[in-house]
Amino acid sequence: MAKGFPQTSMNEGSAVSALVSPRRRQIGSLEVRRVLPNVKHLTVGPFVFFDHMGPVQFPPGKGIDLPPHPHIGLATLTYLFQGAIIHRDSLGVEQLIEPGAVNWMVSGRGIVHSERTADARRDIDTQIEGIQVWIGLPSAAEEDEPSFTHWRADELPLLERNGVRYRLVAGEAFGEKAPVKVFSPMFYLHAEVPEGTTVELPNGDERAIYLVEGALTVDGSPCEPGQMAILHEGATPAMVAGADSRVMLLGGAPLEGRRYLWWNFVSSDPQKIEEAKRKWKSGGFDRVPGDDECVPLPED
C-alpha cells in the first residue's frame, strides 16, 4: 500500500479533515503529482488514485511515452487541460484525447493500454497537463469484460452557478448527469473560478477539492496549488477564490469493503492481484496491437 504522503491536519471545527500535499513521481518521461492514495485517506468515495500530470513542455522529437501496461479491477478516467495523448489498448481501440474530453477505460478482469504523444505531433513543441483518476469498481463488476469509451468536450454538461463555470466530467451534480457510465454514486467536476467568487460543492458521502492552479481558501484556511482538501462528511465549507483558479471537485459513496492496490492492480481480493502479477509476468494478458513494448512487472 502507498505510504509516506504528507498531509496537514486542520483546526477543530473546520470542514476540512486533512489538507493533503502530493508526492512527485516520475513515470517514464512524465512527472506526476500523486495525491491519492494517501496514508490516512486511501480513497475519496470510489476514487482510489489521483495523479496530476505536468504541466510539462516537450521539445520537438520528444513526448509522453507510457508503454503498454495492465490494469484490473478499476476504471481509469483521463482528462486534459492542454495537449493531446493517443490511447491504444488491447481491445484494438486507438483514440486521441484533447482538452475537455474524457477517456473512460474500464479494466474489469483485465486490460492493457499505452499512452503516448501522437507521431504527427512530435515535430513541434508539445505541452501536456491533465489529471488521471482511477475509480474502484464494485466487487460485482471487478470481473466484467473490459471496455473503452470516449466523450468529446461538447458532449459533457456545462453549468454556470454564481459566476463559476463547471464542466461535469462524470457522475451527477447540481441536477445534471454526465454521459460517462459510472458504477456507483459519484461526481467529478472541473471548475473555472474567477477571483472573488465562491465554489459550490455537490452533496456526497465523501468529498474533496483539488486546486490545480490559482488561490483558494477553504473555511478561511489557504489551499495551495497541488493540494487536496478532504472534507468531513456532511461539512459545508466556505470556498473562496483569491485569484482566478482552476479546481477539481470529486466525491461519492465509498466502495463496499476494502480495496487492495498494488502497482496498476486494484481488487477487493488480494489473491486476484497475485494472479494478475503472475499473468503479466508470464505474458498472459492480451497485447496492444502495433505496440510491442511493455512495462516490466516491478519488484516487490
Tab-separated table of C-alpha atoms in Angstrom:
chain	number	residue	atom	x	y	z
A	1	MET	CA	0.000	0.000	0.000
A	2	ALA	CA	1.071	3.573	-0.516
A	3	LYS	CA	2.701	5.317	2.409
A	4	GLY	CA	4.587	8.428	3.368
A	5	PHE	CA	2.215	11.018	1.868
A	6	PRO	CA	2.478	14.419	3.610
A	7	GLN	CA	-0.667	15.938	4.984
A	8	THR	CA	-1.739	18.724	7.325
A	9	SER	CA	-4.414	18.278	9.971
A	10	MET	CA	-6.869	21.184	10.251
A	11	ASN	CA	-8.107	23.051	13.285
A	12	GLU	CA	-11.003	21.665	15.288
A	13	GLY	CA	-14.299	22.830	13.850
A	14	SER	CA	-13.003	23.165	10.299
A	15	ALA	CA	-14.888	21.485	7.470
A	16	VAL	CA	-11.540	20.123	6.283
A	17	SER	CA	-10.441	16.761	7.654
A	18	ALA	CA	-6.977	16.955	6.070
A	19	LEU	CA	-5.065	19.075	3.594
A	20	VAL	CA	-3.015	16.656	1.503
A	21	SER	CA	0.099	17.583	-0.479
A	22	PRO	CA	1.219	15.433	-3.413
A	23	ARG	CA	4.222	13.201	-3.811
A	24	ARG	CA	6.140	13.732	-7.048
A	25	ARG	CA	6.717	10.642	-9.165
A	26	GLN	CA	8.498	10.163	-12.470
A	27	ILE	CA	6.616	7.868	-14.844
A	28	GLY	CA	8.695	7.472	-17.971
A	29	SER	CA	9.188	10.931	-19.434
A	30	LEU	CA	6.334	12.433	-17.428
A	31	GLU	CA	6.383	13.862	-13.902
A	32	VAL	CA	3.160	13.495	-11.935
A	33	ARG	CA	1.943	14.796	-8.607
A	34	ARG	CA	0.241	11.902	-6.836
A	35	VAL	CA	-2.371	12.866	-4.237
A	36	LEU	CA	-4.321	9.627	-3.764
A	37	PRO	CA	-3.821	7.161	-2.212
A	38	ASN	CA	-2.800	8.975	0.948
A	39	VAL	CA	-1.601	7.318	4.131
A	40	LYS	CA	-4.718	8.306	6.127
A	41	HIS	CA	-7.135	8.863	3.265
A	42	LEU	CA	-6.625	5.973	0.896
A	43	THR	CA	-9.791	6.827	-1.025
A	44	VAL	CA	-12.358	9.576	-1.517
A	45	GLY	CA	-15.646	7.894	-2.357
A	46	PRO	CA	-14.826	5.474	-5.188
A	47	PHE	CA	-11.680	7.436	-6.166
A	48	VAL	CA	-8.663	5.281	-5.332
A	49	PHE	CA	-5.999	7.152	-7.295
A	50	PHE	CA	-5.427	10.782	-8.333
A	51	ASP	CA	-2.456	11.900	-10.481
A	52	HIS	CA	-1.859	15.445	-11.720
A	53	MET	CA	0.209	15.120	-14.913
A	54	GLY	CA	2.559	18.008	-15.718
A	55	PRO	CA	2.406	20.758	-16.725
A	56	VAL	CA	5.384	19.908	-18.899
A	57	GLN	CA	6.662	21.085	-22.258
A	58	PHE	CA	8.449	18.622	-24.520
A	59	PRO	CA	10.821	19.859	-27.247
A	60	PRO	CA	10.416	18.656	-30.846
A	61	GLY	CA	11.051	14.936	-31.106
A	62	LYS	CA	10.032	14.243	-27.510
A	63	GLY	CA	6.750	13.483	-25.799
A	64	ILE	CA	4.839	11.182	-23.488
A	65	ASP	CA	5.767	7.537	-23.838
A	66	LEU	CA	3.999	5.207	-21.408
A	67	PRO	CA	4.383	1.741	-22.964
A	68	PRO	CA	1.697	-0.948	-22.632
A	69	HIS	CA	0.870	-1.845	-19.032
A	70	PRO	CA	-2.000	-3.810	-17.448
A	71	HIS	CA	-4.914	-2.940	-15.152
A	72	ILE	CA	-7.518	-4.948	-13.258
A	73	GLY	CA	-10.439	-4.011	-11.000
A	74	LEU	CA	-10.751	-0.321	-11.860
A	75	ALA	CA	-11.804	2.313	-14.358
A	76	THR	CA	-9.344	4.987	-15.472
A	77	LEU	CA	-10.572	8.458	-16.383
A	78	THR	CA	-8.162	10.712	-18.267
A	79	TYR	CA	-8.914	14.447	-18.576
A	80	LEU	CA	-6.581	17.044	-20.121
A	81	PHE	CA	-6.209	20.798	-19.675
A	82	GLN	CA	-3.721	21.149	-22.534
A	83	GLY	CA	-2.012	18.951	-25.106
A	84	ALA	CA	-3.073	15.615	-26.558
A	85	ILE	CA	-2.424	11.924	-25.866
A	86	ILE	CA	-3.035	8.920	-28.080
A	87	HIS	CA	-4.568	5.958	-26.223
A	88	ARG	CA	-4.182	2.418	-27.566
A	89	ASP	CA	-5.401	-0.720	-25.832
A	90	SER	CA	-5.686	-4.486	-26.082
A	91	LEU	CA	-9.270	-4.168	-27.355
A	92	GLY	CA	-7.849	-2.618	-30.516
A	93	VAL	CA	-9.010	0.909	-29.640
A	94	GLU	CA	-6.931	3.880	-30.785
A	95	GLN	CA	-8.239	7.240	-29.551
A	96	LEU	CA	-6.748	10.729	-29.408
A	97	ILE	CA	-7.814	12.718	-26.340
A	98	GLU	CA	-7.675	16.518	-26.271
A	99	PRO	CA	-8.568	19.107	-23.591
A	100	GLY	CA	-12.026	18.879	-22.064
A	101	ALA	CA	-12.754	15.376	-23.366
A	102	VAL	CA	-12.906	12.119	-21.402
A	103	ASN	CA	-11.238	8.769	-21.980
A	104	TRP	CA	-13.047	6.205	-19.804
A	105	MET	CA	-11.422	2.773	-19.716
A	106	VAL	CA	-12.974	0.008	-17.632
A	107	SER	CA	-10.410	-2.699	-16.947
A	108	GLY	CA	-12.737	-5.227	-15.336
A	109	ARG	CA	-10.929	-8.572	-15.306
A	110	GLY	CA	-8.004	-7.150	-17.274
A	111	ILE	CA	-6.904	-4.737	-19.996
A	112	VAL	CA	-3.592	-3.427	-21.344
A	113	HIS	CA	-3.067	0.081	-22.720
A	114	SER	CA	-0.422	2.593	-23.713
A	115	GLU	CA	-0.436	6.393	-23.628
A	116	ARG	CA	1.832	8.336	-25.969
A	117	THR	CA	2.262	11.581	-27.848
A	118	ALA	CA	0.968	11.032	-31.374
A	119	ASP	CA	3.678	10.762	-34.037
A	120	ALA	CA	2.142	13.654	-36.002
A	121	ARG	CA	2.677	15.989	-33.015
A	122	ARG	CA	6.288	15.080	-32.219
A	123	ASP	CA	7.816	17.572	-34.641
A	124	ILE	CA	6.587	20.566	-32.612
A	125	ASP	CA	6.842	21.760	-29.015
A	126	THR	CA	4.266	19.801	-27.030
A	127	GLN	CA	2.658	20.916	-23.765
A	128	ILE	CA	0.839	18.409	-21.599
A	129	GLU	CA	-1.206	18.904	-18.447
A	130	GLY	CA	-4.083	16.866	-17.128
A	131	ILE	CA	-5.388	14.552	-14.450
A	132	GLN	CA	-5.880	10.815	-14.424
A	133	VAL	CA	-8.023	9.245	-11.738
A	134	TRP	CA	-8.775	5.617	-11.018
A	135	ILE	CA	-12.256	4.647	-9.912
A	136	GLY	CA	-12.556	1.428	-7.950
A	137	LEU	CA	-15.209	-0.940	-9.249
A	138	PRO	CA	-17.865	-2.553	-7.061
A	139	SER	CA	-16.868	-6.126	-6.282
A	140	ALA	CA	-19.659	-7.412	-8.552
A	141	ALA	CA	-18.094	-5.585	-11.536
A	142	GLU	CA	-14.447	-6.428	-10.920
A	143	GLU	CA	-14.602	-9.394	-13.307
A	144	ASP	CA	-16.600	-7.616	-16.030
A	145	GLU	CA	-15.386	-7.598	-19.619
A	146	PRO	CA	-13.060	-4.646	-20.282
A	147	SER	CA	-14.381	-1.684	-22.292
A	148	PHE	CA	-13.419	1.774	-23.518
A	149	THR	CA	-15.486	4.879	-24.323
A	150	HIS	CA	-14.559	8.413	-25.361
A	151	TRP	CA	-16.642	11.531	-24.831
A	152	ARG	CA	-15.932	14.837	-26.593
A	153	ALA	CA	-15.818	18.045	-24.562
A	154	ASP	CA	-19.046	19.266	-26.192
A	155	GLU	CA	-20.852	16.113	-25.026
A	156	LEU	CA	-20.268	16.871	-21.317
A	157	PRO	CA	-22.696	19.103	-19.371
A	158	LEU	CA	-21.610	22.706	-18.747
A	159	LEU	CA	-23.107	24.678	-15.857
A	160	GLU	CA	-22.661	28.224	-14.606
A	161	ARG	CA	-23.502	28.996	-10.986
A	162	ASN	CA	-22.828	32.346	-9.326
A	163	GLY	CA	-20.104	33.246	-11.811
A	164	VAL	CA	-18.301	29.881	-11.650
A	165	ARG	CA	-18.256	27.670	-14.746
A	166	TYR	CA	-18.403	23.906	-14.166
A	167	ARG	CA	-17.919	21.006	-16.555
A	168	LEU	CA	-19.429	17.773	-15.249
A	169	VAL	CA	-16.804	15.192	-16.173
A	170	ALA	CA	-18.508	12.143	-14.655
A	171	GLY	CA	-21.342	11.246	-12.329
A	172	GLU	CA	-24.179	13.511	-11.177
A	173	ALA	CA	-24.125	17.031	-9.700
A	174	PHE	CA	-26.371	20.086	-9.468
A	175	GLY	CA	-29.234	18.242	-11.170
A	176	GLU	CA	-27.150	17.214	-14.206
A	177	LYS	CA	-25.787	13.826	-15.256
A	178	ALA	CA	-22.705	13.164	-17.375
A	179	PRO	CA	-22.910	10.538	-20.159
A	180	VAL	CA	-19.977	8.562	-18.740
A	181	LYS	CA	-21.357	5.265	-17.436
A	182	VAL	CA	-20.229	5.007	-13.809
A	183	PHE	CA	-20.751	2.111	-11.403
A	184	SER	CA	-21.690	3.858	-8.151
A	185	PRO	CA	-22.947	7.266	-6.939
A	186	MET	CA	-20.204	9.862	-7.574
A	187	PHE	CA	-19.380	13.262	-9.026
A	188	TYR	CA	-16.318	14.690	-10.738
A	189	LEU	CA	-16.255	18.320	-11.900
A	190	HIS	CA	-13.804	20.783	-13.444
A	191	ALA	CA	-14.462	24.337	-12.219
A	192	GLU	CA	-13.074	27.600	-13.618
A	193	VAL	CA	-13.353	30.042	-10.710
A	194	PRO	CA	-12.909	33.823	-11.167
A	195	GLU	CA	-11.213	35.755	-8.377
A	196	GLY	CA	-13.583	36.616	-5.545
A	197	THR	CA	-16.227	34.029	-6.403
A	198	THR	CA	-17.373	31.107	-4.263
A	199	VAL	CA	-17.123	27.453	-5.245
A	200	GLU	CA	-20.157	25.261	-4.611
A	201	LEU	CA	-19.706	21.598	-3.742
A	202	PRO	CA	-22.276	18.904	-4.606
A	203	ASN	CA	-23.668	16.603	-1.954
A	204	GLY	CA	-21.903	13.303	-1.355
A	205	ASP	CA	-20.824	10.893	1.348
A	206	GLU	CA	-17.099	11.620	0.868
A	207	ARG	CA	-15.866	14.756	-0.886
A	208	ALA	CA	-12.667	16.601	-1.724
A	209	ILE	CA	-11.406	19.676	-3.563
A	210	TYR	CA	-8.179	19.752	-5.569
A	211	LEU	CA	-6.628	23.105	-6.503
A	212	VAL	CA	-4.942	22.809	-9.904
A	213	GLU	CA	-3.849	26.446	-10.089
A	214	GLY	CA	-4.724	29.782	-8.512
A	215	ALA	CA	-5.575	30.546	-4.885
A	216	LEU	CA	-8.370	29.173	-2.722
A	217	THR	CA	-9.366	29.407	0.917
A	218	VAL	CA	-11.460	26.655	2.481
A	219	ASP	CA	-13.125	27.812	5.707
A	220	GLY	CA	-10.510	30.574	5.856
A	221	SER	CA	-7.507	28.232	5.525
A	222	PRO	CA	-5.394	28.530	2.354
A	223	CYS	CA	-5.227	25.630	-0.075
A	224	GLU	CA	-2.127	25.783	-2.263
A	225	PRO	CA	-1.943	24.649	-5.902
A	226	GLY	CA	-1.351	20.895	-5.944
A	227	GLN	CA	-3.108	20.313	-2.608
A	228	MET	CA	-6.315	18.417	-1.951
A	229	ALA	CA	-8.674	19.415	0.859
A	230	ILE	CA	-10.522	16.326	2.114
A	231	LEU	CA	-13.726	17.211	3.925
A	232	HIS	CA	-15.530	15.862	6.933
A	233	GLU	CA	-18.719	14.064	5.969
A	234	GLY	CA	-21.667	16.449	5.778
A	235	ALA	CA	-19.486	19.578	6.062
A	236	THR	CA	-20.494	22.783	4.265
A	237	PRO	CA	-17.217	24.663	3.732
A	238	ALA	CA	-16.899	28.246	2.516
A	239	MET	CA	-14.571	28.127	-0.513
A	240	VAL	CA	-13.496	31.461	-1.991
A	241	ALA	CA	-11.019	32.079	-4.813
A	242	GLY	CA	-8.280	34.624	-4.050
A	243	ALA	CA	-7.282	34.640	-7.745
A	244	ASP	CA	-8.596	33.186	-10.976
A	245	SER	CA	-8.422	29.474	-10.215
A	246	ARG	CA	-8.902	26.016	-11.673
A	247	VAL	CA	-10.397	23.451	-9.287
A	248	MET	CA	-11.424	19.790	-9.470
A	249	LEU	CA	-14.287	18.633	-7.245
A	250	LEU	CA	-14.712	14.931	-6.518
A	251	GLY	CA	-16.564	12.554	-4.268
A	252	GLY	CA	-19.262	9.979	-3.850
A	253	ALA	CA	-20.299	6.868	-1.983
A	254	PRO	CA	-17.428	4.744	-0.651
A	255	LEU	CA	-16.851	1.297	-2.089
A	256	GLU	CA	-18.159	-1.642	-0.145
A	257	GLY	CA	-15.310	-3.280	1.745
A	258	ARG	CA	-11.559	-2.797	1.499
A	259	ARG	CA	-9.656	-2.325	-1.764
A	260	TYR	CA	-6.101	-3.566	-2.215
A	261	LEU	CA	-3.831	-1.618	-4.566
A	262	TRP	CA	-0.519	-2.835	-5.957
A	263	TRP	CA	1.109	-1.165	-8.974
A	264	ASN	CA	-1.680	-0.938	-11.601
A	265	PHE	CA	-3.927	-3.511	-9.977
A	266	VAL	CA	-6.928	-2.856	-7.708
A	267	SER	CA	-9.070	-5.579	-6.161
A	268	SER	CA	-11.234	-6.477	-3.193
A	269	ASP	CA	-9.399	-9.828	-3.197
A	270	PRO	CA	-5.600	-9.757	-2.744
A	271	GLN	CA	-5.378	-13.161	-4.435
A	272	LYS	CA	-6.624	-11.552	-7.660
A	273	ILE	CA	-3.651	-9.181	-7.525
A	274	GLU	CA	-1.237	-12.093	-7.102
A	275	GLU	CA	-2.853	-13.814	-10.079
A	276	ALA	CA	-2.522	-10.626	-12.171
A	277	LYS	CA	1.175	-10.368	-11.268
A	278	ARG	CA	1.822	-13.908	-12.477
A	279	LYS	CA	-0.255	-13.386	-15.590
A	280	TRP	CA	1.599	-10.206	-16.624
A	281	LYS	CA	4.996	-11.709	-15.908
A	282	SER	CA	4.189	-14.807	-17.991
A	283	GLY	CA	2.749	-12.836	-20.914
A	284	GLY	CA	-0.818	-13.961	-20.317
A	285	PHE	CA	-2.510	-10.582	-20.863
A	286	ASP	CA	-3.708	-9.592	-24.335
A	287	ARG	CA	-1.325	-7.293	-26.208
A	288	VAL	CA	-1.834	-3.814	-27.652
A	289	PRO	CA	-1.885	-4.162	-31.458
A	290	GLY	CA	1.056	-2.399	-33.066
A	291	ASP	CA	2.837	-1.649	-29.784
A	292	ASP	CA	5.221	-4.441	-28.823
A	293	GLU	CA	6.843	-2.710	-25.833
A	294	CYS	CA	5.698	-3.479	-22.318
A	295	VAL	CA	6.401	-2.184	-18.834
A	296	PRO	CA	8.034	-4.943	-16.771
A	297	LEU	CA	6.459	-6.090	-13.531
A	298	PRO	CA	8.054	-4.109	-10.691
A	299	GLU	CA	9.998	-5.819	-7.948
A	300	ASP	CA	8.005	-6.055	-4.708
